[in-house]
mmCIF file of C-alpha atoms in Angstrom:
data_model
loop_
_atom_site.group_PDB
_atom_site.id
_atom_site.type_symbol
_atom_site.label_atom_id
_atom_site.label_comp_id
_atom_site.label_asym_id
_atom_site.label_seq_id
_atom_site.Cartn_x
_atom_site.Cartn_y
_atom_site.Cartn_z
ATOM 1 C CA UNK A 1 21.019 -6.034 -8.918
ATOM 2 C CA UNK A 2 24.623 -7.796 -7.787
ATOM 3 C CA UNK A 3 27.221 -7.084 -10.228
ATOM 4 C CA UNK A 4 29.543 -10.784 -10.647
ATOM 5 C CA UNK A 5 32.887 -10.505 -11.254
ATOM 6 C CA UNK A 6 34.129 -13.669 -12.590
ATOM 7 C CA UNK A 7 35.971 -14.683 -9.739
ATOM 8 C CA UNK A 8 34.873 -16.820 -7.202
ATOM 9 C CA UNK A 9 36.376 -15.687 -4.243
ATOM 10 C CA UNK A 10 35.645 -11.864 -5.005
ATOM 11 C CA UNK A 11 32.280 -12.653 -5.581
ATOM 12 C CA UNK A 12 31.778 -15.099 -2.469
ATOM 13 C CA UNK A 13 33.020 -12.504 0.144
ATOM 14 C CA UNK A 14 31.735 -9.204 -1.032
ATOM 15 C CA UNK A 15 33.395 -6.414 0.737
ATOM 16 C CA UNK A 16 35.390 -8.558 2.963
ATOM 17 C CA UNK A 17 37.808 -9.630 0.106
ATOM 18 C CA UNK A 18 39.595 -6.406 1.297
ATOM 19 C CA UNK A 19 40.272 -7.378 4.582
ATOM 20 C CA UNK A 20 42.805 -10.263 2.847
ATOM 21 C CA UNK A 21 46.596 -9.601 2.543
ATOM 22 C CA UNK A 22 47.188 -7.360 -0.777
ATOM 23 C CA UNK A 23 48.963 -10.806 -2.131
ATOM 24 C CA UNK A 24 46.541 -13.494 -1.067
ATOM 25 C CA UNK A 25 44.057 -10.598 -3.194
ATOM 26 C CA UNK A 26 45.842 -11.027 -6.158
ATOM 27 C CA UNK A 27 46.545 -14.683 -6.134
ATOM 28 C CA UNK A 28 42.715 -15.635 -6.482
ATOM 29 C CA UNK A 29 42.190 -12.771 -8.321
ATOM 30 C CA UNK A 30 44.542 -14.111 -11.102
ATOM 31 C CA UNK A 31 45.622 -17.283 -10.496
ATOM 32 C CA UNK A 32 48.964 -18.614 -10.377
ATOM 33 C CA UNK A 33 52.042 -21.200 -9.380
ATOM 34 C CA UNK A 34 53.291 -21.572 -5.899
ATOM 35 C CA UNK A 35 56.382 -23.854 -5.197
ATOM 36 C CA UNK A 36 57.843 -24.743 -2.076
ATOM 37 C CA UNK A 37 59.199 -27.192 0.694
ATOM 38 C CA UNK A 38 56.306 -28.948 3.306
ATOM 39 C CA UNK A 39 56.160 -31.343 5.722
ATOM 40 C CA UNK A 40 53.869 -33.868 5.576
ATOM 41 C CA UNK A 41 53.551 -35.891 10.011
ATOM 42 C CA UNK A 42 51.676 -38.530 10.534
ATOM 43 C CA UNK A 43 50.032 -39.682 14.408
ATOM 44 C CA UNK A 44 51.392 -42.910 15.716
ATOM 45 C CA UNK A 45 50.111 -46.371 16.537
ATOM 46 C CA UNK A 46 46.703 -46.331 14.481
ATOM 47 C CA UNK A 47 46.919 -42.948 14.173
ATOM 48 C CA UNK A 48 49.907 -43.038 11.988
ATOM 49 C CA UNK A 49 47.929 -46.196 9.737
ATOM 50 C CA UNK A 50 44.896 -44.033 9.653
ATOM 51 C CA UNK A 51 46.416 -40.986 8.424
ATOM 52 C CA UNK A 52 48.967 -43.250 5.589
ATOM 53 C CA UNK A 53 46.084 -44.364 4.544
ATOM 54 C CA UNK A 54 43.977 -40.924 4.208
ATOM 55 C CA UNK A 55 47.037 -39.468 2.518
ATOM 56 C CA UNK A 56 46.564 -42.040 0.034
ATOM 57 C CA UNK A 57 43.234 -41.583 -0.764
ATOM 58 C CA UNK A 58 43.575 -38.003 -0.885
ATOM 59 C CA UNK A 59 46.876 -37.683 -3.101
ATOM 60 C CA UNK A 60 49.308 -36.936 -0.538
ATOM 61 C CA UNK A 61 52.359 -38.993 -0.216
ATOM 62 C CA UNK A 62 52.554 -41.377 2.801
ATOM 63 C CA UNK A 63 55.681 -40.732 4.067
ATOM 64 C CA UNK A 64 56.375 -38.585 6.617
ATOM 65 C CA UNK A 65 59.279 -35.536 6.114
ATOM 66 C CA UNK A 66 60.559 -32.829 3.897
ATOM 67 C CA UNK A 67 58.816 -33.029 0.747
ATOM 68 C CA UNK A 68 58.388 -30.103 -2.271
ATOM 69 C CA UNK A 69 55.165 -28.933 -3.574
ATOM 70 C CA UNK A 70 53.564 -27.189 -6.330
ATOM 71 C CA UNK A 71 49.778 -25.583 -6.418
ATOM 72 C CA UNK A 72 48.221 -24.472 -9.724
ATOM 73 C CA UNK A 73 45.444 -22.262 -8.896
ATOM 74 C CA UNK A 74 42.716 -20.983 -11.549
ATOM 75 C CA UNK A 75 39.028 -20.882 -11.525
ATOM 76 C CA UNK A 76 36.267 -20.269 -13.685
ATOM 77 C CA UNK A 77 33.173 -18.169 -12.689
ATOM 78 C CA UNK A 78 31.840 -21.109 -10.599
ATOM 79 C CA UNK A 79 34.449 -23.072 -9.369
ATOM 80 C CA UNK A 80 38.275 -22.677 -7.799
ATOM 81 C CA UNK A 81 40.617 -25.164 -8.667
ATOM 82 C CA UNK A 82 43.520 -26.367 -7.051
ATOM 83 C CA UNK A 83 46.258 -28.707 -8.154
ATOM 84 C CA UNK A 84 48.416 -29.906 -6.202
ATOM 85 C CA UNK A 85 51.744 -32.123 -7.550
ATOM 86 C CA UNK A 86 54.326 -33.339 -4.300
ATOM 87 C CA UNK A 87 57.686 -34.403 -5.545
ATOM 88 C CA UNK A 88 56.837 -33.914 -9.219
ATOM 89 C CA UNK A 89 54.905 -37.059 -8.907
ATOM 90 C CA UNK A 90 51.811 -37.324 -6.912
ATOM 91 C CA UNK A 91 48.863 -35.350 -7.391
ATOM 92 C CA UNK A 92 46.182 -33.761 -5.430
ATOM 93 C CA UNK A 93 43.347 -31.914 -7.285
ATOM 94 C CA UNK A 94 40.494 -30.036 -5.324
ATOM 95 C CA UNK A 95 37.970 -28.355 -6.691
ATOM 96 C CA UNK A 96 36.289 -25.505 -4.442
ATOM 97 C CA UNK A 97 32.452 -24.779 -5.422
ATOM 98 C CA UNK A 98 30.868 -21.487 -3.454
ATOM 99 C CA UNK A 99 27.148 -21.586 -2.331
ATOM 100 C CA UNK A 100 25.888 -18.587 -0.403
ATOM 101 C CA UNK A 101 28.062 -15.453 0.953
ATOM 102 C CA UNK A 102 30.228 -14.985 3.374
ATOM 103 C CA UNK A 103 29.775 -15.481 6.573
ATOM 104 C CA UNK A 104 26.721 -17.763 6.533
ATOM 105 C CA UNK A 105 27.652 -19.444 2.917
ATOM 106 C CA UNK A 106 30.437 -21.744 2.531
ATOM 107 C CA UNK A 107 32.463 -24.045 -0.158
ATOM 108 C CA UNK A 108 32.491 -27.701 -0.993
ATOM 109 C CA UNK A 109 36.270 -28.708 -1.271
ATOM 110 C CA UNK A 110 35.658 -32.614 -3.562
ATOM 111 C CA UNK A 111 39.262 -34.131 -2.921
ATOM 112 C CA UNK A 112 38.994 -37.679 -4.660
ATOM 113 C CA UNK A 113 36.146 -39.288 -2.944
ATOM 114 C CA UNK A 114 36.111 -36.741 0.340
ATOM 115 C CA UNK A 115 33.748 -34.238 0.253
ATOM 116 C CA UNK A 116 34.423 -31.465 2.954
ATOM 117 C CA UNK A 117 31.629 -28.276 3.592
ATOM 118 C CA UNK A 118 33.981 -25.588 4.739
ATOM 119 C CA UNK A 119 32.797 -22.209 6.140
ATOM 120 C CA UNK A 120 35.767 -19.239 6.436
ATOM 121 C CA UNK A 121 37.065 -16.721 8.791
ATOM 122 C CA UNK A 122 39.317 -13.634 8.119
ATOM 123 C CA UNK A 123 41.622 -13.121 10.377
ATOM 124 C CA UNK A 124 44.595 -10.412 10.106
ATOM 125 C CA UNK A 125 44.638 -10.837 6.178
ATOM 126 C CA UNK A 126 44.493 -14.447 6.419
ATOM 127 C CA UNK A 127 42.331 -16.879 5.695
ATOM 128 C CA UNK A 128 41.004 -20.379 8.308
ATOM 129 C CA UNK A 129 38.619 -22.590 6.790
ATOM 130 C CA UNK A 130 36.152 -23.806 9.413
ATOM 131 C CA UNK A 131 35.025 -27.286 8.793
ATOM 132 C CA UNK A 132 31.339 -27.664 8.794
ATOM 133 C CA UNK A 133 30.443 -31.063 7.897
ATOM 134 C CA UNK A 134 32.227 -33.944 5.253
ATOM 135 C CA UNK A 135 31.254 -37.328 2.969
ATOM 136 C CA UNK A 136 33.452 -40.142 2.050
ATOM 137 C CA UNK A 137 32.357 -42.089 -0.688
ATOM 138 C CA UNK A 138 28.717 -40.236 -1.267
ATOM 139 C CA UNK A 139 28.241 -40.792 2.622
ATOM 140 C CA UNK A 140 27.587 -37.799 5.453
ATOM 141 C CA UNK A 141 29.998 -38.653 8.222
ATOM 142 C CA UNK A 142 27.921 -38.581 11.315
ATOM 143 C CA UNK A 143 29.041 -35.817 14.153
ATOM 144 C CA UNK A 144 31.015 -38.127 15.988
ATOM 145 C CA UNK A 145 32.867 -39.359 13.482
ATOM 146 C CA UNK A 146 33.711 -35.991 12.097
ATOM 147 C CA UNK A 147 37.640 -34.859 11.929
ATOM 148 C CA UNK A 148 38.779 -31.734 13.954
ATOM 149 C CA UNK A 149 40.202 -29.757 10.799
ATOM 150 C CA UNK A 150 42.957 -27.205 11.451
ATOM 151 C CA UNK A 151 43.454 -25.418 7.909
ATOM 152 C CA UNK A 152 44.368 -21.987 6.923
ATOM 153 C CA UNK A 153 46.337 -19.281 4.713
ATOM 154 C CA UNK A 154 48.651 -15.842 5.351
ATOM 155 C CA UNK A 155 51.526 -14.107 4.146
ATOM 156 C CA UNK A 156 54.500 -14.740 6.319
ATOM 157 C CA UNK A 157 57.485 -12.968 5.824
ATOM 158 C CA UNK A 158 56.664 -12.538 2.245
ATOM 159 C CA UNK A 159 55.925 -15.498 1.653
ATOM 160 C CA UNK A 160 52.783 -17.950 1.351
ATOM 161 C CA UNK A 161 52.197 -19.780 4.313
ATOM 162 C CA UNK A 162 49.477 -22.744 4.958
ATOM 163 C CA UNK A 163 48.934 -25.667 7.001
ATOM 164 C CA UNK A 164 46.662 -28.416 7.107
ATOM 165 C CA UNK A 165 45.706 -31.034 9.861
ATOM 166 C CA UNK A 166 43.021 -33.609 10.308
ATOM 167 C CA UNK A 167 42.323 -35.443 13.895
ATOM 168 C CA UNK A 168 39.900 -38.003 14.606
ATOM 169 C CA UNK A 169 38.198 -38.165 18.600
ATOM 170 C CA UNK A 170 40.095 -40.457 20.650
ATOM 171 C CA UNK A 171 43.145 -40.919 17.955
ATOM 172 C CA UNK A 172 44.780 -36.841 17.834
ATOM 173 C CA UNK A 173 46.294 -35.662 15.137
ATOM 174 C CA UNK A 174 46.019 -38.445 11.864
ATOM 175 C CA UNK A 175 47.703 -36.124 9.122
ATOM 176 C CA UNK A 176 49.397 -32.992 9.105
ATOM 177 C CA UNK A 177 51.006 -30.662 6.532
ATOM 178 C CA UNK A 178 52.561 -27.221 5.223
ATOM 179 C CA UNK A 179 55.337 -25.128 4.186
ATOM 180 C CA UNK A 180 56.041 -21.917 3.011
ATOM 181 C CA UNK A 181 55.420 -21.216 -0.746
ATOM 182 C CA UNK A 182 56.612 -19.004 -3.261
ATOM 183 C CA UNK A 183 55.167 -18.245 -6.839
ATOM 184 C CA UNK A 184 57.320 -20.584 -9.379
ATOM 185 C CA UNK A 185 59.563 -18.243 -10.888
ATOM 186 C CA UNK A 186 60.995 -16.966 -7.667
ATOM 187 C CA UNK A 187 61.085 -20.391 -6.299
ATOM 188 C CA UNK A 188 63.115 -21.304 -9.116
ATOM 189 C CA UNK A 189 65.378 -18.444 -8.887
ATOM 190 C CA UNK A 190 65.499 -18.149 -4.898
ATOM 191 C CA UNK A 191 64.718 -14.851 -5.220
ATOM 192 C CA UNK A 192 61.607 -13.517 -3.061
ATOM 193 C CA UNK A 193 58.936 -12.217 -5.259
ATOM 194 C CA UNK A 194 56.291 -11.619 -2.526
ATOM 195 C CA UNK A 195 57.835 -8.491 -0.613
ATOM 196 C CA UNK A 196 56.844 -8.501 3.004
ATOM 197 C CA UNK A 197 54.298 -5.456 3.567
ATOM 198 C CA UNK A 198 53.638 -3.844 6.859
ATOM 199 C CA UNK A 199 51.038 -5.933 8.379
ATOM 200 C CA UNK A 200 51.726 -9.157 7.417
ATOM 201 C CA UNK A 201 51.394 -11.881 9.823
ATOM 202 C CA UNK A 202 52.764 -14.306 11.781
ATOM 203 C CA UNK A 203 51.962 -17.894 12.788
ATOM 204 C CA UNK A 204 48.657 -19.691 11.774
#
């Protein structure tokens, strides 16, 4: 009989959950507030329109630059939930629902009316979500029309690193962004509260 936990992403990977960074660990373990600067880039010609007008849909601001962020993160026993707020103003709520295990399950990220089916690898304590298949408005996007999805999580430096990108075929990169993220208090303070740990990585 499989013991549960409570927590999503414990539960969803098993044993591997101890092949993530100590910190990433204890941030969907317990939940928290990370706070930071990102950069949100758009493509250009219909690239750029495209991706203004995905940013919109999704919660994301559409202009391109130096923006701040904020991600509450909590879940209950079924669900993750992130919400996102960029320049104390826009919003951006996902909510990430497991089916299966790891490494043949996956999550369904909902993000307004985008749907994406996301399968993950573990990689050097991080974490790249591999995208799988998506629906806009109730619809399956057909394989040609599906984004190439760069996504992913690590501790850099201390500190919590992710970036996001979406390209369509034919257009390159639509929508791009990511920073580096502290928990709110020490954003707030400027002091670092994640300590870099032997290990940690570098890059995406």
């Amino acid at each position: 009989m499989t013991d549960f936990s409570g927590h999503p992403v414990v539960d969803w990977l098993g044993p591997q959950f101890a092949r993530l960074h100590p910190l990433l660990q204890t941030l969907h373990r317990e939940g928290g507030v990370l706070s930071g600067p990102v950069v949100i880039a758009f493509g250009t010609g219909l690239a750029g329109v495209i991706g203004r007008r995905l940013a919109r849909r999704l919660g994301i601001p559409d202009r391109a630059g130096a923006h701040t962020l904020r991600v509450d993160i909590s879940h209950d026993p079924g669900n993750l939930y992130w919400d996102r707020c960029f320049d104390a103003g826009t919003r951006m709520a996902s909510v990430f629902v497991p089916f299966g295990t790891w490494p043949d399950g996956g999550w369904r990220e909902r993000t307004g009316p985008v749907e994406l089916w996301l399968g993950v690898d573990i990689d050097d304590g991080g974490w790249t979500w591999r995208l799988r298949g998506a629906r806009a408005f109730g619809l399956p996007l057909p394989r040609w029309l599906l984004p190439r999805s760069q996504a992913g999580k690590r501790i850099v430096d201390g500190r919590y690193r992710f970036f996001v990108s979406f390209a369509l075929p034919g257009l390159g990169t639509v929508l791009s962004y990511g920073g580096d993220l502290l928990p709110l208090a020490a954003a707030s303070s400027g002091d670092e509260f994640f300590r870099a740990q032997p290990g940690d990585g570098v890059g995406q």
